[in-house]
């Protein structure tokens, strides 16, 4: 009865009475405390020697497996204590420890002999818990090795399911929690199948040791399936999971040994590499000492570069305001000059005022050019005119006074082809090259400037390493110290100089030359050798376009720019700028309207028929001229708009072009420039008509 029966596991060997010819075996078996009861194993009958030998073999095998697995548990846990980042060692050590407990609580149930006071229910709990905990621990072991192939959601599901089973085992009687075994066997089958798929994927992805792990895991998989079938009386060939686990653990030990062997080899290689690295470091110490001075020089160059950048930022910031101020110096003399008649002295004085304003504006442009912030407008021009103008410029006259021992000769091609270029940038390039040539001749000498045409056919283009085509060539030759072969490849690098920086320049001259040639789609070639002088040859692609007139003053009565009474709206936040533009508009026979901001401009357009708008790029009250431009375009797309700006830096021009601005004029503008821009905007099909002559 349930009250009198005592559940327990008691494997034992019983001696039969001797001298009997007949023996009746009667078993009294009851089961009120477990899902399954009765005699679980086949009874073995034999002589005392036979059974004793069989029992010794069983003890030897069981304790061999138990001892091996337990030692592996201690070994892996010890390795984890030394390498805390290798969590796979910890999980595998715990797994081996759980298998050791299960070996003690199954088959011969040795734990009863080791702990005779342990109750039967606790023995069963140890048997179940060792199995239930083994699955999630082994799953974590696999996931720590193959994280990318092992999905974390399966790990979560595994933890939840096993957690429920463990709670039932801990808090319910044996009879009830023994019913979790069939369900757990089904779960374990699918868990093993998932682990098999993980290892197959890892093998296909060529993960380290995945193939060997798959082989060992297959042994475990087969042995566990075999034991599940044995427990459910489908097979009767005995438990094999311990043997399968032993071979898997043995394989894992070989894999671990292989990893450490490879690690030792890697350490040896790294040690050899470290020796070589140390030797290289010792060899480089002397080189580093030599480079300290070079680093100091580079730091000085960086400081100069930062100052140059700051100069460019300053020039870009103040350009708009300064050009607004300079507009008065350029425009008012033109307007007054048209009204003073033929008084030569007055007209000359007005010319000097205007030229001073233009020179001041050119200085601002020079600062932007030096800082690489300027807009380069390419126009048809002739290199002979550029060289002639520069030779007569004040800059060149200063050089002649500084170096009277230098003679400068200019031999020009009479019918030199025209090019597309920026006159101001080309003059700066010419100035840099001539000054460089003068500095190369400390004891005096000659600088020869020549121009000529070049038709580069296939052979010449290949020799000069330039595209085929027609070129205008500008060549500057000196008789100085020349450039060494070591320095020649670096002369166009910023701040690179063989001279004493600060005494003879900033080291930017040649880099500006190179940048200017790039902007002109040209090429520069250098021929030089020590003590034999240097020759700089600049190749500019030819153009069929003709240069515009260089006349600065317009003529009366403005036949080329006079309008037909069209209405022009002037939008500027500065009263003096509106007044100057209004005077020019009236002088050109247009009808002016004025607005000081975007709102008043839109109101003027709504109240009047406006043909063209002169719109300042920068308005007050944080209002952008481009914003007003877009509003006007939305209100009246047919109205022509000319942007007026004192900022000639590349960023401002780029922003205007992106916004769709087609016409813009830089301040300070002349009457001629503004008149030509208005004529081009209102009559785009009329063609370019040169202004009259005085």
XYZ file of C-alpha atoms in Angstrom:
694
model
C 0.000 0.000 0.000
C 1.173 3.600 -0.363
C 1.429 3.858 3.400
C 3.648 0.811 3.948
C 5.774 0.747 0.766
C 9.203 2.379 0.783
C 10.599 3.539 -2.591
C 14.290 3.016 -3.192
C 16.948 1.986 -5.698
C 18.940 -1.068 -4.567
C 20.986 -2.838 -7.279
C 22.547 -5.909 -5.647
C 23.963 -9.407 -6.167
C 22.122 -12.216 -4.294
C 23.602 -15.670 -3.607
C 21.236 -18.614 -4.191
C 20.845 -21.476 -1.655
C 23.156 -24.389 -2.477
C 22.039 -28.001 -2.813
C 18.644 -27.174 -4.275
C 17.598 -28.671 -7.585
C 14.641 -26.354 -8.056
C 14.346 -22.658 -7.282
C 11.310 -20.434 -7.328
C 11.955 -16.657 -7.669
C 9.155 -14.481 -6.325
C 9.403 -10.660 -6.681
C 7.170 -8.380 -4.624
C 7.139 -5.096 -6.503
C 4.918 -2.074 -5.880
C 4.923 1.397 -7.347
C 3.081 4.255 -5.720
C 5.779 6.962 -6.041
C 6.983 7.032 -9.689
C 5.498 7.154 -13.148
C 7.276 3.913 -14.037
C 7.983 1.047 -11.627
C 9.192 -2.516 -11.542
C 12.440 -4.112 -12.554
C 14.082 -1.864 -15.176
C 17.023 -4.065 -16.181
C 17.392 -7.688 -17.294
C 18.283 -10.086 -14.462
C 21.694 -11.721 -14.832
C 22.022 -15.314 -13.515
C 25.346 -17.115 -13.273
C 28.002 -18.496 -11.045
C 29.552 -16.411 -8.317
C 32.789 -16.015 -10.247
C 30.992 -15.061 -13.432
C 28.848 -12.417 -11.743
C 31.784 -11.085 -9.735
C 33.903 -10.731 -12.873
C 31.025 -9.048 -14.688
C 30.486 -6.663 -11.789
C 34.192 -5.757 -11.606
C 34.257 -4.981 -15.315
C 31.146 -2.824 -14.921
C 32.669 -0.962 -11.967
C 35.908 -0.406 -13.845
C 34.189 0.945 -16.951
C 31.758 3.141 -15.038
C 34.414 4.709 -12.834
C 36.757 5.114 -15.795
C 34.083 7.159 -17.572
C 33.136 8.977 -14.383
C 36.729 9.842 -13.510
C 37.604 10.952 -17.048
C 34.579 13.207 -17.366
C 35.009 14.664 -13.871
C 38.698 15.423 -14.530
C 37.718 17.176 -17.790
C 35.204 19.230 -15.796
C 37.924 20.368 -13.389
C 40.368 20.975 -16.270
C 38.034 23.211 -18.281
C 36.883 25.143 -15.209
C 40.536 25.707 -14.311
C 41.267 27.024 -17.805
C 38.289 29.356 -17.538
C 39.652 30.699 -14.247
C 42.821 31.657 -16.140
C 41.003 32.992 -19.229
C 37.747 34.603 -18.167
C 36.964 35.772 -21.683
C 36.762 32.144 -22.963
C 33.223 31.421 -21.733
C 32.989 28.241 -23.808
C 35.463 26.631 -21.369
C 33.185 27.415 -18.425
C 30.067 26.026 -20.123
C 31.840 22.848 -21.177
C 33.259 22.359 -17.665
C 29.790 22.714 -16.112
C 28.375 20.327 -18.704
C 30.993 17.685 -17.802
C 30.209 18.169 -14.097
C 26.474 17.604 -14.741
C 27.215 14.451 -16.732
C 29.335 13.181 -13.817
C 26.383 13.634 -11.449
C 24.081 11.857 -13.878
C 26.492 8.887 -14.123
C 26.376 8.594 -10.319
C 22.563 8.682 -10.216
C 21.764 6.214 -13.050
C 22.555 2.602 -13.986
C 24.201 1.171 -10.817
C 23.287 4.372 -8.904
C 26.646 4.677 -7.139
C 25.534 7.831 -5.348
C 23.424 5.666 -3.015
C 26.567 3.870 -1.932
C 28.548 7.130 -1.619
C 25.760 8.922 0.253
C 23.677 6.233 1.968
C 21.619 8.784 3.903
C 20.455 10.515 0.719
C 16.714 9.975 0.284
C 15.282 8.237 -2.727
C 13.362 11.334 -3.837
C 16.529 13.454 -3.802
C 18.391 10.802 -5.781
C 15.665 10.978 -8.422
C 15.785 14.776 -8.354
C 19.551 14.688 -8.954
C 18.997 12.335 -11.880
C 16.378 14.618 -13.448
C 18.095 17.937 -12.689
C 21.455 16.783 -14.038
C 19.745 15.919 -17.321
C 17.520 19.007 -17.453
C 20.366 21.460 -16.766
C 22.720 19.697 -19.195
C 20.742 20.706 -22.306
C 20.743 24.531 -21.833
C 24.355 24.469 -20.612
C 25.444 22.550 -23.716
C 23.365 24.912 -25.872
C 25.257 27.865 -24.386
C 28.500 26.065 -25.106
C 27.536 25.747 -28.791
C 26.333 29.353 -28.991
C 29.587 30.658 -27.491
C 31.470 28.916 -30.323
C 29.078 29.594 -33.209
C 27.175 32.726 -32.242
C 26.269 33.774 -35.769
C 24.609 30.433 -36.567
C 22.925 29.892 -33.158
C 19.816 32.074 -32.852
C 19.292 33.714 -29.481
C 15.517 33.150 -29.588
C 16.053 29.398 -29.400
C 18.246 29.981 -26.354
C 15.453 31.987 -24.728
C 12.890 29.282 -25.499
C 15.241 26.633 -24.115
C 15.728 28.577 -20.871
C 11.993 29.074 -20.371
C 11.091 25.437 -21.035
C 13.875 24.035 -18.851
C 13.082 26.556 -16.126
C 9.489 25.317 -15.948
C 10.629 21.693 -15.777
C 13.184 22.467 -13.040
C 10.552 24.248 -10.930
C 8.273 21.210 -11.207
C 11.120 18.884 -10.175
C 12.064 21.032 -7.176
C 8.605 21.656 -5.735
C 6.524 18.641 -6.699
C 6.654 14.973 -5.531
C 8.495 12.402 -7.643
C 5.304 10.860 -8.947
C 4.193 14.128 -10.534
C 7.483 15.484 -11.840
C 8.330 12.070 -13.361
C 5.653 12.826 -15.956
C 7.856 15.627 -17.324
C 10.346 13.048 -18.608
C 8.520 12.053 -21.845
C 7.876 15.698 -22.705
C 11.499 16.598 -21.976
C 12.697 13.720 -24.154
C 10.735 15.173 -27.083
C 12.190 18.625 -26.368
C 15.685 17.163 -26.114
C 15.291 15.436 -29.478
C 14.427 18.710 -31.229
C 17.150 20.557 -29.317
C 19.688 17.987 -30.487
C 18.358 18.309 -34.023
C 18.715 22.116 -33.869
C 22.271 21.775 -32.598
C 23.019 19.438 -35.486
C 21.711 22.042 -37.955
C 23.816 24.744 -36.270
C 26.963 22.677 -36.728
C 26.077 21.888 -40.351
C 25.673 25.613 -41.101
C 28.900 26.387 -39.261
C 30.699 23.770 -41.333
C 29.322 25.265 -44.547
C 30.482 28.694 -43.349
C 33.939 27.196 -42.690
C 34.036 28.103 -39.002
C 37.048 26.949 -37.031
C 36.764 23.298 -35.776
C 33.134 23.115 -36.968
C 33.652 19.915 -38.990
C 35.319 18.056 -36.101
C 32.603 19.255 -33.730
C 29.960 17.991 -36.145
C 31.561 14.545 -36.151
C 31.673 14.335 -32.334
C 28.178 15.771 -32.012
C 26.850 13.088 -34.348
C 28.072 10.431 -31.883
C 26.228 12.172 -29.025
C 23.120 12.554 -31.162
C 23.003 8.836 -31.969
C 23.744 7.756 -28.376
C 21.037 10.012 -26.898
C 18.452 8.757 -29.386
C 19.474 5.217 -28.485
C 18.985 5.886 -24.743
C 15.600 7.535 -25.298
C 14.450 4.444 -27.191
C 15.839 2.193 -24.440
C 14.040 4.122 -21.705
C 10.788 3.743 -23.617
C 11.401 -0.041 -24.116
C 11.741 0.308 -27.890
C 15.317 -1.006 -27.783
C 17.054 -3.174 -25.182
C 20.758 -2.768 -25.949
C 21.667 -0.711 -22.871
C 22.549 2.941 -22.313
C 25.230 4.427 -24.536
C 25.088 8.168 -23.839
C 28.011 7.998 -21.409
C 30.203 6.403 -24.058
C 29.098 8.959 -26.661
C 29.818 11.814 -24.286
C 33.215 10.346 -23.458
C 34.252 10.306 -27.111
C 32.858 13.822 -27.610
C 34.766 15.109 -24.577
C 37.895 13.360 -25.818
C 37.470 15.030 -29.217
C 36.898 18.385 -27.527
C 40.147 17.906 -25.617
C 42.013 17.305 -28.878
C 40.443 20.434 -30.371
C 41.414 22.447 -27.315
C 44.958 21.125 -27.500
C 45.052 22.066 -31.182
C 43.925 25.614 -30.404
C 46.608 26.014 -27.764
C 49.198 24.547 -30.099
C 48.278 27.075 -32.770
C 48.280 29.807 -30.149
C 51.795 28.826 -29.058
C 52.967 28.870 -32.674
C 51.369 32.274 -33.114
C 53.124 33.527 -29.983
C 56.429 32.265 -31.348
C 55.835 34.015 -34.657
C 54.863 37.193 -32.854
C 57.985 36.932 -30.721
C 60.131 36.702 -33.843
C 58.202 39.568 -35.376
C 58.726 41.552 -32.179
C 62.467 40.961 -32.394
C 62.496 42.262 -35.946
C 60.298 45.173 -34.937
C 62.621 46.057 -32.076
C 65.578 45.933 -34.418
C 63.782 48.172 -36.882
C 62.874 50.505 -34.040
C 66.504 50.753 -32.988
C 67.503 51.443 -36.576
C 64.794 54.081 -36.904
C 65.786 55.964 -33.763
C 68.562 57.751 -35.598
C 66.225 58.516 -38.497
C 63.620 59.908 -36.119
C 66.210 62.215 -34.635
C 66.888 63.518 -38.116
C 63.191 64.080 -38.750
C 62.646 66.151 -35.602
C 63.944 69.231 -37.355
C 61.794 68.441 -40.385
C 58.739 68.167 -38.137
C 59.536 71.556 -36.673
C 59.724 73.025 -40.158
C 56.432 71.333 -41.090
C 54.819 72.837 -38.005
C 55.983 76.258 -39.084
C 54.529 75.622 -42.532
C 51.241 74.525 -40.967
C 51.140 77.709 -38.920
C 51.699 79.758 -42.063
C 48.977 77.777 -43.817
C 46.543 78.442 -40.988
C 47.373 82.133 -41.124
C 46.770 82.057 -44.859
C 43.420 80.359 -44.308
C 42.516 82.970 -41.693
C 43.473 85.664 -44.199
C 41.176 84.086 -46.762
C 38.300 83.890 -44.278
C 38.833 87.545 -43.361
C 38.991 88.624 -47.001
C 35.865 86.635 -47.848
C 34.020 88.093 -44.854
C 34.791 91.760 -45.521
C 34.751 91.576 -49.342
C 31.032 92.359 -49.618
C 31.128 95.424 -47.366
C 34.382 96.785 -48.825
C 33.201 96.360 -52.404
C 29.979 98.195 -51.530
C 32.089 101.120 -50.301
C 34.392 100.972 -53.327
C 31.380 101.078 -55.654
C 31.028 104.787 -54.897
C 34.679 105.374 -55.903
C 34.056 103.678 -59.247
C 30.523 104.706 -60.224
C 30.309 108.368 -59.183
C 33.468 109.396 -61.121
C 31.970 107.797 -64.235
C 28.674 109.628 -63.854
C 30.350 112.969 -63.067
C 32.773 112.487 -65.976
C 29.824 112.266 -68.346
C 28.615 115.671 -67.166
C 31.777 117.803 -66.894
C 32.288 118.245 -70.583
C 35.769 118.348 -72.082
C 37.738 119.683 -69.076
C 40.875 117.509 -69.370
C 42.180 118.105 -65.836
C 38.834 117.252 -64.242
C 38.391 114.165 -66.400
C 41.936 113.016 -65.538
C 41.289 113.474 -61.815
C 38.065 111.492 -62.079
C 39.950 108.761 -63.920
C 42.504 108.553 -61.110
C 39.720 108.228 -58.501
C 38.100 105.419 -60.447
C 41.408 103.613 -61.001
C 42.151 103.825 -57.268
C 38.820 102.174 -56.519
C 39.476 99.419 -59.044
C 42.962 98.820 -57.619
C 41.548 98.566 -54.110
C 39.006 96.042 -55.359
C 41.818 94.144 -57.078
C 43.667 93.890 -53.756
C 40.644 92.185 -52.221
C 40.540 89.855 -55.199
C 44.253 89.143 -54.715
C 43.627 88.092 -51.125
C 40.855 85.742 -52.238
C 43.092 84.372 -54.970
C 45.920 83.755 -52.535
C 43.551 81.862 -50.222
C 42.039 79.892 -53.159
C 38.594 81.385 -52.550
C 38.205 83.483 -55.671
C 36.115 82.867 -58.754
C 38.189 82.469 -61.880
C 36.382 83.861 -64.935
C 38.057 82.813 -68.179
C 37.824 85.288 -71.062
C 39.485 85.441 -74.489
C 42.850 87.199 -74.231
C 46.302 87.275 -75.756
C 49.387 86.316 -73.753
C 51.409 89.064 -75.467
C 49.062 91.664 -73.968
C 49.279 90.025 -70.530
C 53.086 90.042 -70.558
C 53.262 93.590 -71.903
C 50.843 94.870 -69.256
C 52.768 93.133 -66.481
C 56.156 94.470 -67.613
C 54.694 97.968 -67.417
C 52.965 97.359 -64.079
C 54.100 98.923 -60.775
C 54.858 95.451 -59.409
C 57.464 94.826 -62.089
C 58.914 98.315 -61.719
C 59.496 97.581 -58.021
C 61.401 94.432 -58.972
C 63.563 96.407 -61.428
C 64.456 98.870 -58.678
C 65.281 96.039 -56.250
C 67.379 94.130 -58.812
C 68.952 96.542 -61.280
C 71.462 93.805 -62.117
C 68.708 91.718 -63.756
C 67.840 92.357 -67.417
C 64.415 91.232 -68.641
C 63.882 90.547 -72.371
C 60.548 89.828 -74.055
C 60.463 88.159 -77.479
C 56.903 87.682 -78.695
C 55.173 85.804 -81.487
C 53.487 88.461 -83.632
C 50.458 86.325 -84.516
C 50.096 84.496 -81.232
C 46.858 82.554 -80.902
C 44.377 83.672 -78.251
C 43.548 81.683 -75.130
C 40.780 81.571 -72.527
C 42.242 82.928 -69.314
C 41.968 85.126 -66.262
C 44.197 88.153 -66.706
C 44.700 88.778 -63.009
C 45.648 85.160 -62.288
C 47.998 85.013 -65.279
C 49.745 88.192 -64.143
C 50.196 86.685 -60.688
C 51.651 83.567 -62.283
C 54.011 85.647 -64.416
C 55.064 87.673 -61.368
C 55.842 84.505 -59.375
C 57.937 83.007 -62.172
C 59.882 86.214 -62.866
C 60.594 86.817 -59.167
C 61.663 83.204 -58.793
C 64.017 83.594 -61.768
C 65.482 86.792 -60.290
C 66.108 85.132 -56.910
C 67.901 82.273 -58.667
C 70.478 84.783 -60.007
C 72.047 86.344 -56.935
C 74.926 87.817 -58.939
C 72.752 89.240 -61.677
C 71.846 87.933 -65.083
C 69.059 87.892 -67.634
C 65.464 86.685 -67.758
C 64.137 85.850 -71.204
C 60.380 85.746 -71.769
C 59.150 84.314 -75.066
C 55.802 83.400 -76.590
C 55.140 81.215 -79.602
C 52.492 79.029 -81.198
C 52.659 75.244 -81.029
C 50.711 72.693 -83.003
C 51.093 69.488 -81.018
C 50.625 66.588 -83.396
C 50.681 62.983 -82.217
C 54.474 62.849 -82.050
C 54.907 66.194 -80.256
C 52.025 65.480 -77.874
C 53.569 62.149 -76.928
C 56.969 63.765 -76.377
C 55.579 66.629 -74.267
C 52.964 64.412 -72.566
C 50.100 66.762 -73.446
C 46.937 66.249 -75.548
C 47.092 66.946 -79.260
C 45.986 70.408 -80.364
C 46.927 74.059 -80.822
C 48.671 75.850 -77.942
C 50.004 79.268 -77.010
C 53.289 78.742 -75.161
C 54.734 81.139 -72.578
C 58.358 80.405 -71.653
C 60.468 82.020 -68.888
C 64.183 81.192 -68.836
C 66.856 82.280 -66.365
C 70.619 81.771 -65.988
C 70.558 80.970 -62.285
C 71.698 78.147 -60.032
C 69.116 75.714 -61.368
C 67.161 73.010 -59.529
C 68.595 69.686 -58.419
C 67.098 66.396 -59.600
C 66.075 65.654 -56.006
C 64.102 68.893 -55.626
C 62.618 69.040 -59.128
C 59.642 66.664 -58.484
C 58.619 68.691 -55.405
C 58.808 72.307 -56.546
C 55.024 72.596 -57.056
C 54.215 71.292 -53.575
C 52.829 73.936 -51.179
C 55.484 75.468 -48.910
C 58.258 73.471 -50.579
C 61.277 75.699 -51.072
C 65.026 75.285 -51.284
C 65.418 78.875 -50.099
C 65.130 80.325 -46.614
C 61.392 80.628 -46.048
C 60.327 84.017 -44.775
C 63.334 85.743 -46.321
C 62.590 85.089 -49.967
C 58.925 84.076 -49.925
C 56.272 81.857 -48.396
C 56.896 78.758 -50.479
C 53.492 79.173 -52.190
C 54.573 80.770 -55.469
C 55.110 77.591 -57.465
C 52.001 75.908 -56.044
C 49.961 78.951 -57.141
C 51.490 78.588 -60.621
C 50.486 74.931 -60.722
C 46.954 75.679 -59.479
C 46.508 78.479 -62.026
C 47.566 76.199 -64.883
C 45.127 73.553 -63.694
C 42.304 76.119 -63.653
C 43.261 77.152 -67.207
C 43.307 73.502 -68.371
C 46.945 74.023 -69.281
C 50.242 72.299 -68.605
C 53.564 73.384 -67.148
C 56.930 71.790 -67.949
C 60.214 72.478 -66.169
C 63.717 71.946 -67.517
C 66.552 72.573 -65.093
C 69.898 71.333 -63.900
C 72.350 72.710 -61.310
C 74.307 75.814 -62.421
C 72.681 75.778 -65.871
C 69.527 77.758 -65.198
C 65.855 76.844 -65.416
C 63.179 77.056 -68.093
C 59.463 77.082 -67.256
C 57.199 76.379 -70.250
C 53.465 77.052 -69.870
C 51.132 75.492 -72.470
C 47.671 77.094 -72.857
C 44.992 75.590 -75.160
C 44.189 77.979 -78.008
C 40.741 79.468 -78.684
C 39.180 81.044 -81.744
C 37.398 83.715 -79.703
C 38.630 87.305 -79.854
C 39.531 89.431 -76.796
C 37.102 92.122 -75.744
C 38.107 95.768 -75.802
C 40.043 96.984 -72.785
C 38.506 100.479 -72.857
C 37.320 101.314 -69.328
C 35.177 104.353 -70.111
C 31.867 104.318 -71.934
C 30.952 106.978 -74.471
C 28.091 109.338 -74.788
C 25.262 109.049 -75.746
C 25.218 105.341 -74.619
C 24.059 103.962 -77.949
C 25.173 100.460 -77.059
C 23.546 100.268 -73.606
C 20.647 102.698 -73.829
C 17.265 101.181 -73.041
C 13.768 101.861 -74.293
C 12.203 102.945 -71.028
C 11.939 99.466 -69.533
C 11.162 99.317 -65.814
C 13.995 98.089 -63.596
C 13.461 97.382 -59.891
C 16.499 98.013 -57.636
C 16.471 95.917 -54.424
C 19.210 96.831 -51.914
C 19.167 97.432 -48.162
C 21.766 100.244 -48.359
C 20.386 103.676 -49.447
C 23.657 104.759 -51.079
C 23.743 101.588 -53.196
C 20.145 102.162 -54.318
C 20.981 105.782 -55.175
C 24.040 104.847 -57.284
C 22.152 102.163 -59.173
C 19.230 104.564 -59.690
C 21.542 107.181 -61.252
C 22.971 104.596 -63.666
C 19.519 103.304 -64.601
C 18.276 106.806 -65.379
C 21.448 107.587 -67.354
C 20.831 104.452 -69.435
C 17.242 105.587 -70.189
C 15.486 102.974 -68.051
C 12.696 103.670 -65.539
C 13.935 102.838 -61.994
C 11.914 101.559 -59.053
C 13.479 100.986 -55.640
C 12.876 98.563 -52.755
C 14.843 98.142 -49.546
C 13.843 94.546 -48.749
C 12.121 91.473 -50.107
C 8.599 92.381 -48.991
C 8.678 95.827 -50.578
C 10.165 94.283 -53.752
C 7.293 91.816 -54.035
C 4.823 94.667 -53.469
C 6.439 96.754 -56.228
C 6.193 93.799 -58.623
C 2.543 93.337 -57.718
C 1.751 97.046 -58.276
C 3.888 97.682 -61.400
C 4.987 96.034 -64.614
C 8.634 95.181 -63.935
C 10.943 94.025 -66.744
C 14.116 93.380 -64.741
C 15.239 93.263 -61.099
C 18.670 94.288 -59.776
C 18.818 92.248 -56.550
C 21.558 92.503 -53.908
C 22.771 89.103 -52.690
C 23.036 90.164 -49.029
C 20.117 92.053 -47.476
C 19.635 93.199 -43.897
C 17.492 91.564 -41.199
C 19.060 88.190 -41.970
C 17.204 88.161 -45.301
C 18.985 86.346 -48.110
C 18.901 87.698 -51.623
C 18.557 84.123 -52.892
C 15.364 83.729 -50.836
C 13.922 86.866 -52.456
C 15.111 85.544 -55.839
C 13.092 82.356 -55.400
C 9.993 84.291 -54.267
C 10.155 86.540 -57.343
C 10.586 83.491 -59.586
C 7.468 81.942 -58.071
C 5.459 85.180 -58.369
C 6.555 86.222 -61.886
C 8.807 83.694 -63.662
C 9.090 85.924 -66.751
C 10.935 88.720 -64.913
C 14.683 88.816 -65.541
C 16.874 89.052 -62.424
C 20.500 90.206 -62.086
C 22.199 89.465 -58.752
C 24.568 92.161 -57.440
C 27.180 90.929 -54.990
C 30.292 92.226 -53.314
C 31.360 88.660 -52.485
C 33.325 87.220 -55.380
C 34.387 84.041 -53.562
C 33.691 80.676 -55.164
C 31.175 79.578 -52.519
C 28.869 82.543 -53.146
C 28.955 82.008 -56.902
C 28.288 78.284 -56.505
C 25.269 78.974 -54.287
C 23.865 81.393 -56.860
C 24.325 78.924 -59.703
C 22.697 76.116 -57.716
C 19.707 78.385 -57.023
C 19.269 79.044 -60.756
C 20.787 82.528 -61.035
C 21.841 83.129 -64.659
C 23.033 86.735 -64.465
C 25.225 88.270 -61.770
C 27.559 91.295 -61.513
C 30.345 91.735 -58.973
C 30.761 94.971 -57.065
C 32.254 97.459 -57.610
C 30.780 97.502 -61.103
C 31.200 100.148 -63.774
C 28.440 101.738 -65.837
C 29.636 99.691 -68.791
C 29.527 96.366 -66.903
C 26.068 96.995 -65.491
C 24.760 98.292 -68.819
C 26.116 95.256 -70.653
C 24.588 92.881 -68.080
C 21.182 94.571 -68.362
C 21.330 94.478 -72.157
C 22.283 90.778 -72.139
C 19.451 89.907 -69.732
C 16.754 91.908 -71.557
C 17.924 91.190 -75.116
C 19.738 87.822 -75.067
C 19.443 87.466 -78.863
C 20.884 90.905 -79.690
C 24.470 89.641 -79.562
C 27.544 91.177 -77.976
C 28.030 94.727 -79.223
C 31.294 96.396 -78.312
C 30.973 99.805 -76.718
C 31.936 102.836 -78.701
C 35.263 104.571 -78.384
C 35.790 107.895 -76.716
